[in-house]
């Protein structure tokens, strides 16, 4: 069964304290792994797509990496404005329309 | 601004009532989907469409209907509302190259069924 698990459920950091969020997945053929950011009361906002093991993508303080079983979202020197829920989703090769989402990691960065 | 527009933003229904959640996009995207988001369960796919006139079921389709008569619009109908349908509903769209850009999501409809 295809599934996505994110950990931890919640993470509290001090401003400037770097950390990583984890997304582990099982899918029979990966077309792409996606990271989204979701602010309270809003829809998810696209961050990155990763396609193959070893790939990395960066955006400001965020860096996403991918292995055959999991992805990490590294946050370097976070700021309070990085506080949000971060969602991971996988798209299988057998159906280009069915994304499988994890339940998210709620990040709180305190000044 | 271009994007996905959902209406209404909030709705309270009584059990057994029906309603339609509206979704429109102005990006000429072929793919459109409806998700529901519940605490601790992530986003779950209800129905999706790959183009006008073509729809299919997702993970949790029971109690919901959709149709796609135009590229722009993808309404979600609740036939007879139940408390289990209390949730936040998101409409999303993407173009054929969705693997590059993922979905564009609307801002959501918060539905409460009492």
CSV table of C-alpha atoms in Angstrom, one decimal:
chain,number,residue,atom,x,y,z
A,1,UNK,CA,0.0,0.0,0.0
A,2,UNK,CA,1.3,3.4,-1.0
A,3,UNK,CA,1.8,5.7,2.0
A,4,UNK,CA,3.7,8.7,3.2
A,5,UNK,CA,4.7,9.3,6.8
A,6,UNK,CA,6.1,12.6,8.2
A,7,UNK,CA,8.0,13.1,11.4
A,8,UNK,CA,8.0,14.7,13.8
A,9,UNK,CA,4.4,15.8,14.0
A,10,UNK,CA,5.5,19.1,15.6
A,11,UNK,CA,8.8,20.8,16.0
A,12,UNK,CA,9.7,23.9,18.0
A,13,UNK,CA,12.9,25.7,17.3
A,14,UNK,CA,14.6,28.8,18.5
A,15,UNK,CA,15.5,31.3,15.8
A,16,UNK,CA,18.8,30.3,14.2
A,17,UNK,CA,18.6,26.6,15.4
A,18,UNK,CA,18.9,24.4,12.3
A,19,UNK,CA,17.0,21.1,12.0
A,20,UNK,CA,15.5,18.6,9.6
A,21,UNK,CA,12.0,17.3,8.8
A,22,UNK,CA,11.6,13.7,7.6
A,23,UNK,CA,9.2,12.3,5.0
A,24,UNK,CA,9.4,8.5,4.5
A,25,UNK,CA,7.4,6.9,1.7
A,26,UNK,CA,6.5,3.6,0.2
A,27,UNK,CA,5.2,3.7,-3.4
A,28,UNK,CA,5.4,1.2,-6.3
A,29,UNK,CA,7.3,3.5,-8.6
A,30,UNK,CA,8.0,7.2,-7.8
A,31,UNK,CA,7.4,9.8,-10.4
A,32,UNK,CA,8.0,12.7,-8.1
A,33,UNK,CA,8.2,13.8,-4.4
A,34,UNK,CA,6.8,17.2,-3.6
A,35,UNK,CA,7.2,19.5,-0.6
A,36,UNK,CA,4.6,22.1,0.2
A,37,UNK,CA,4.3,24.9,2.9
A,38,UNK,CA,0.9,25.6,4.5
A,39,UNK,CA,0.1,28.6,6.5
A,40,UNK,CA,-2.9,28.6,8.9
A,41,UNK,CA,-6.2,29.2,7.1
A,42,UNK,CA,-4.6,28.9,3.6
A,43,UNK,CA,-4.0,26.3,1.0
A,44,UNK,CA,-0.7,24.5,0.6
A,45,UNK,CA,2.0,26.4,-1.4
A,46,UNK,CA,4.4,24.5,-3.7
A,47,UNK,CA,8.1,24.5,-2.7
A,48,UNK,CA,10.0,21.7,-4.5
A,49,UNK,CA,9.8,18.6,-6.7
A,50,UNK,CA,12.4,15.9,-6.4
A,51,UNK,CA,12.6,13.1,-9.0
A,52,UNK,CA,15.4,10.7,-8.2
A,53,UNK,CA,17.6,9.6,-5.3
A,54,UNK,CA,20.5,11.9,-4.7
A,55,UNK,CA,18.7,15.0,-6.0
A,56,UNK,CA,18.8,18.2,-3.9
A,57,UNK,CA,16.9,21.5,-4.3
A,58,UNK,CA,17.3,24.7,-2.4
A,59,UNK,CA,15.3,27.8,-1.7
A,60,UNK,CA,16.5,30.4,0.7
A,61,UNK,CA,16.9,28.6,4.1
A,62,UNK,CA,15.3,25.4,2.9
A,63,UNK,CA,17.0,22.4,1.3
A,64,UNK,CA,15.3,19.3,0.2
A,65,UNK,CA,17.0,15.9,-0.4
A,66,UNK,CA,15.8,12.6,-1.6
A,67,UNK,CA,16.8,8.9,-1.1
A,68,UNK,CA,15.1,5.8,-2.3
A,69,UNK,CA,13.0,5.6,0.9
A,70,UNK,CA,12.8,9.1,2.3
A,71,UNK,CA,13.2,12.8,1.9
A,72,UNK,CA,14.5,15.4,4.2
A,73,UNK,CA,13.7,19.1,4.4
A,74,UNK,CA,16.6,20.8,6.0
A,75,UNK,CA,16.0,24.2,7.6
A,76,UNK,CA,19.2,26.3,8.1
A,77,UNK,CA,19.1,29.2,10.6
A,78,UNK,CA,15.3,29.4,10.6
A,79,UNK,CA,13.4,32.7,11.2
A,80,UNK,CA,10.0,33.1,12.8
A,81,UNK,CA,8.5,33.6,9.3
A,82,UNK,CA,9.4,30.0,8.5
A,83,UNK,CA,6.8,28.9,11.0
A,84,UNK,CA,4.2,26.8,9.1
A,85,UNK,CA,3.1,23.3,8.4
A,86,UNK,CA,5.3,21.5,5.9
A,87,UNK,CA,3.6,18.8,3.8
A,88,UNK,CA,5.2,16.0,1.7
A,89,UNK,CA,3.5,14.3,-1.1
A,90,UNK,CA,4.4,11.5,-3.6
A,91,UNK,CA,3.1,11.0,-7.1
A,92,UNK,CA,3.3,7.3,-8.3
A,93,UNK,CA,4.3,6.4,-11.8
A,94,UNK,CA,1.1,4.3,-12.3
A,95,UNK,CA,-1.3,7.2,-11.8
A,96,UNK,CA,-0.3,10.8,-12.6
A,97,UNK,CA,-3.4,12.2,-10.8
A,98,UNK,CA,-3.2,10.6,-7.4
A,99,UNK,CA,-0.9,12.4,-5.0
A,100,UNK,CA,-0.4,10.8,-1.6
A,101,UNK,CA,0.1,13.3,1.1
A,102,UNK,CA,1.6,12.9,4.6
A,103,UNK,CA,-0.1,14.5,7.6
A,104,UNK,CA,2.6,17.2,7.8
A,105,UNK,CA,5.1,18.6,10.3
A,106,UNK,CA,4.0,21.8,12.2
A,107,UNK,CA,7.1,24.0,12.6
A,108,UNK,CA,7.2,26.8,15.2
A,109,UNK,CA,10.2,29.1,15.2
A,110,UNK,CA,10.5,31.3,18.3
A,111,UNK,CA,12.4,34.6,18.2
B,1,UNK,CA,-4.5,37.6,-9.8
B,2,UNK,CA,-4.3,34.2,-11.5
B,3,UNK,CA,-5.0,31.2,-9.3
B,4,UNK,CA,-7.7,28.9,-7.9
B,5,UNK,CA,-10.8,30.5,-6.4
B,6,UNK,CA,-13.0,28.6,-4.0
B,7,UNK,CA,-16.4,29.8,-2.6
B,8,UNK,CA,-17.7,29.9,0.0
B,9,UNK,CA,-14.9,30.2,2.6
B,10,UNK,CA,-17.1,29.0,5.4
B,11,UNK,CA,-20.3,27.1,5.5
B,12,UNK,CA,-22.5,25.5,8.2
B,13,UNK,CA,-25.0,22.8,7.0
B,14,UNK,CA,-27.6,20.7,8.8
B,15,UNK,CA,-27.5,17.0,8.4
B,16,UNK,CA,-29.2,15.9,5.3
B,17,UNK,CA,-28.9,19.2,3.5
B,18,UNK,CA,-27.1,19.4,0.1
B,19,UNK,CA,-24.8,22.1,-1.3
B,20,UNK,CA,-22.2,22.8,-3.9
B,21,UNK,CA,-18.7,24.0,-3.3
B,22,UNK,CA,-17.5,26.1,-6.1
B,23,UNK,CA,-14.0,26.0,-7.7
B,24,UNK,CA,-12.7,28.0,-10.6
B,25,UNK,CA,-9.2,28.5,-12.1
B,26,UNK,CA,-8.0,30.9,-14.7
B,27,UNK,CA,-4.7,29.3,-15.6
B,28,UNK,CA,-6.1,27.0,-18.3
B,29,UNK,CA,-5.0,24.0,-16.3
B,30,UNK,CA,-6.2,20.5,-17.5
B,31,UNK,CA,-6.0,18.7,-14.2
B,32,UNK,CA,-8.3,19.7,-11.3
B,33,UNK,CA,-8.8,17.8,-8.0
B,34,UNK,CA,-10.7,18.1,-4.7
B,35,UNK,CA,-9.1,17.1,-1.4
B,36,UNK,CA,-10.4,17.1,2.1
B,37,UNK,CA,-8.0,17.9,5.0
B,38,UNK,CA,-8.7,16.5,8.5
B,39,UNK,CA,-6.5,16.8,11.6
B,40,UNK,CA,-3.8,14.1,11.7
B,41,UNK,CA,-4.9,12.5,8.4
B,42,UNK,CA,-3.3,14.7,5.7
B,43,UNK,CA,-5.0,15.6,2.5
B,44,UNK,CA,-7.2,12.9,0.9
B,45,UNK,CA,-8.3,12.9,-2.7
B,46,UNK,CA,-12.1,13.0,-3.2
B,47,UNK,CA,-12.4,13.3,-7.0
B,48,UNK,CA,-10.3,14.5,-9.9
B,49,UNK,CA,-10.6,15.5,-13.5
B,50,UNK,CA,-8.1,15.4,-16.3
B,51,UNK,CA,-10.1,17.6,-18.6
B,52,UNK,CA,-13.6,18.9,-19.5
B,53,UNK,CA,-16.0,16.0,-19.5
B,54,UNK,CA,-13.7,13.6,-17.7
B,55,UNK,CA,-13.8,12.8,-14.0
B,56,UNK,CA,-12.8,9.9,-11.8
B,57,UNK,CA,-12.9,8.9,-8.1
B,58,UNK,CA,-10.2,9.4,-5.6
B,59,UNK,CA,-9.6,7.8,-2.2
B,60,UNK,CA,-12.8,9.0,-0.4
B,61,UNK,CA,-15.5,9.7,-3.0
B,62,UNK,CA,-18.6,8.5,-1.2
B,63,UNK,CA,-21.2,11.2,-0.6
B,64,UNK,CA,-19.7,13.5,-3.2
B,65,UNK,CA,-20.4,14.2,-6.8
B,66,UNK,CA,-18.4,16.2,-9.4
B,67,UNK,CA,-18.8,17.3,-13.0
B,68,UNK,CA,-16.5,19.2,-15.3
B,69,UNK,CA,-18.4,21.0,-18.1
B,70,UNK,CA,-15.6,23.6,-18.7
B,71,UNK,CA,-11.9,23.7,-18.3
B,72,UNK,CA,-12.2,26.5,-15.7
B,73,UNK,CA,-14.8,25.1,-13.3
B,74,UNK,CA,-14.9,22.0,-11.1
B,75,UNK,CA,-17.8,22.1,-8.6
B,76,UNK,CA,-18.1,19.6,-5.7
B,77,UNK,CA,-21.6,18.5,-4.7
B,78,UNK,CA,-22.5,17.1,-1.3
B,79,UNK,CA,-25.7,15.1,-1.8
B,80,UNK,CA,-26.9,14.7,1.8
B,81,UNK,CA,-24.5,16.2,4.3
B,82,UNK,CA,-23.4,14.1,7.3
B,83,UNK,CA,-21.3,15.1,10.3
B,84,UNK,CA,-18.4,13.0,9.0
B,85,UNK,CA,-18.1,15.4,6.1
B,86,UNK,CA,-17.1,18.2,8.5
B,87,UNK,CA,-13.7,19.1,7.1
B,88,UNK,CA,-11.7,21.7,5.2
B,89,UNK,CA,-12.0,21.2,1.5
B,90,UNK,CA,-9.3,22.2,-1.0
B,91,UNK,CA,-9.6,22.5,-4.7
B,92,UNK,CA,-6.3,22.3,-6.7
B,93,UNK,CA,-5.3,22.5,-10.3
B,94,UNK,CA,-2.2,21.7,-12.4
B,95,UNK,CA,-1.1,21.6,-16.0
B,96,UNK,CA,0.1,18.5,-17.8
B,97,UNK,CA,3.6,19.1,-16.6
B,98,UNK,CA,2.5,18.9,-13.0
B,99,UNK,CA,5.6,17.1,-12.0
B,100,UNK,CA,7.5,20.3,-12.3
B,101,UNK,CA,5.2,22.6,-10.5
B,102,UNK,CA,2.9,20.4,-8.5
B,103,UNK,CA,-0.6,21.7,-7.6
B,104,UNK,CA,-1.9,25.3,-7.2
B,105,UNK,CA,-4.3,25.1,-4.3
B,106,UNK,CA,-7.3,27.3,-3.5
B,107,UNK,CA,-7.6,28.9,0.0
B,108,UNK,CA,-10.1,26.3,1.1
B,109,UNK,CA,-13.7,25.9,2.3
B,110,UNK,CA,-14.3,25.2,6.0
B,111,UNK,CA,-17.5,23.1,6.2
B,112,UNK,CA,-19.3,22.2,9.4
B,113,UNK,CA,-22.2,19.8,9.4
B,114,UNK,CA,-24.3,19.8,12.5
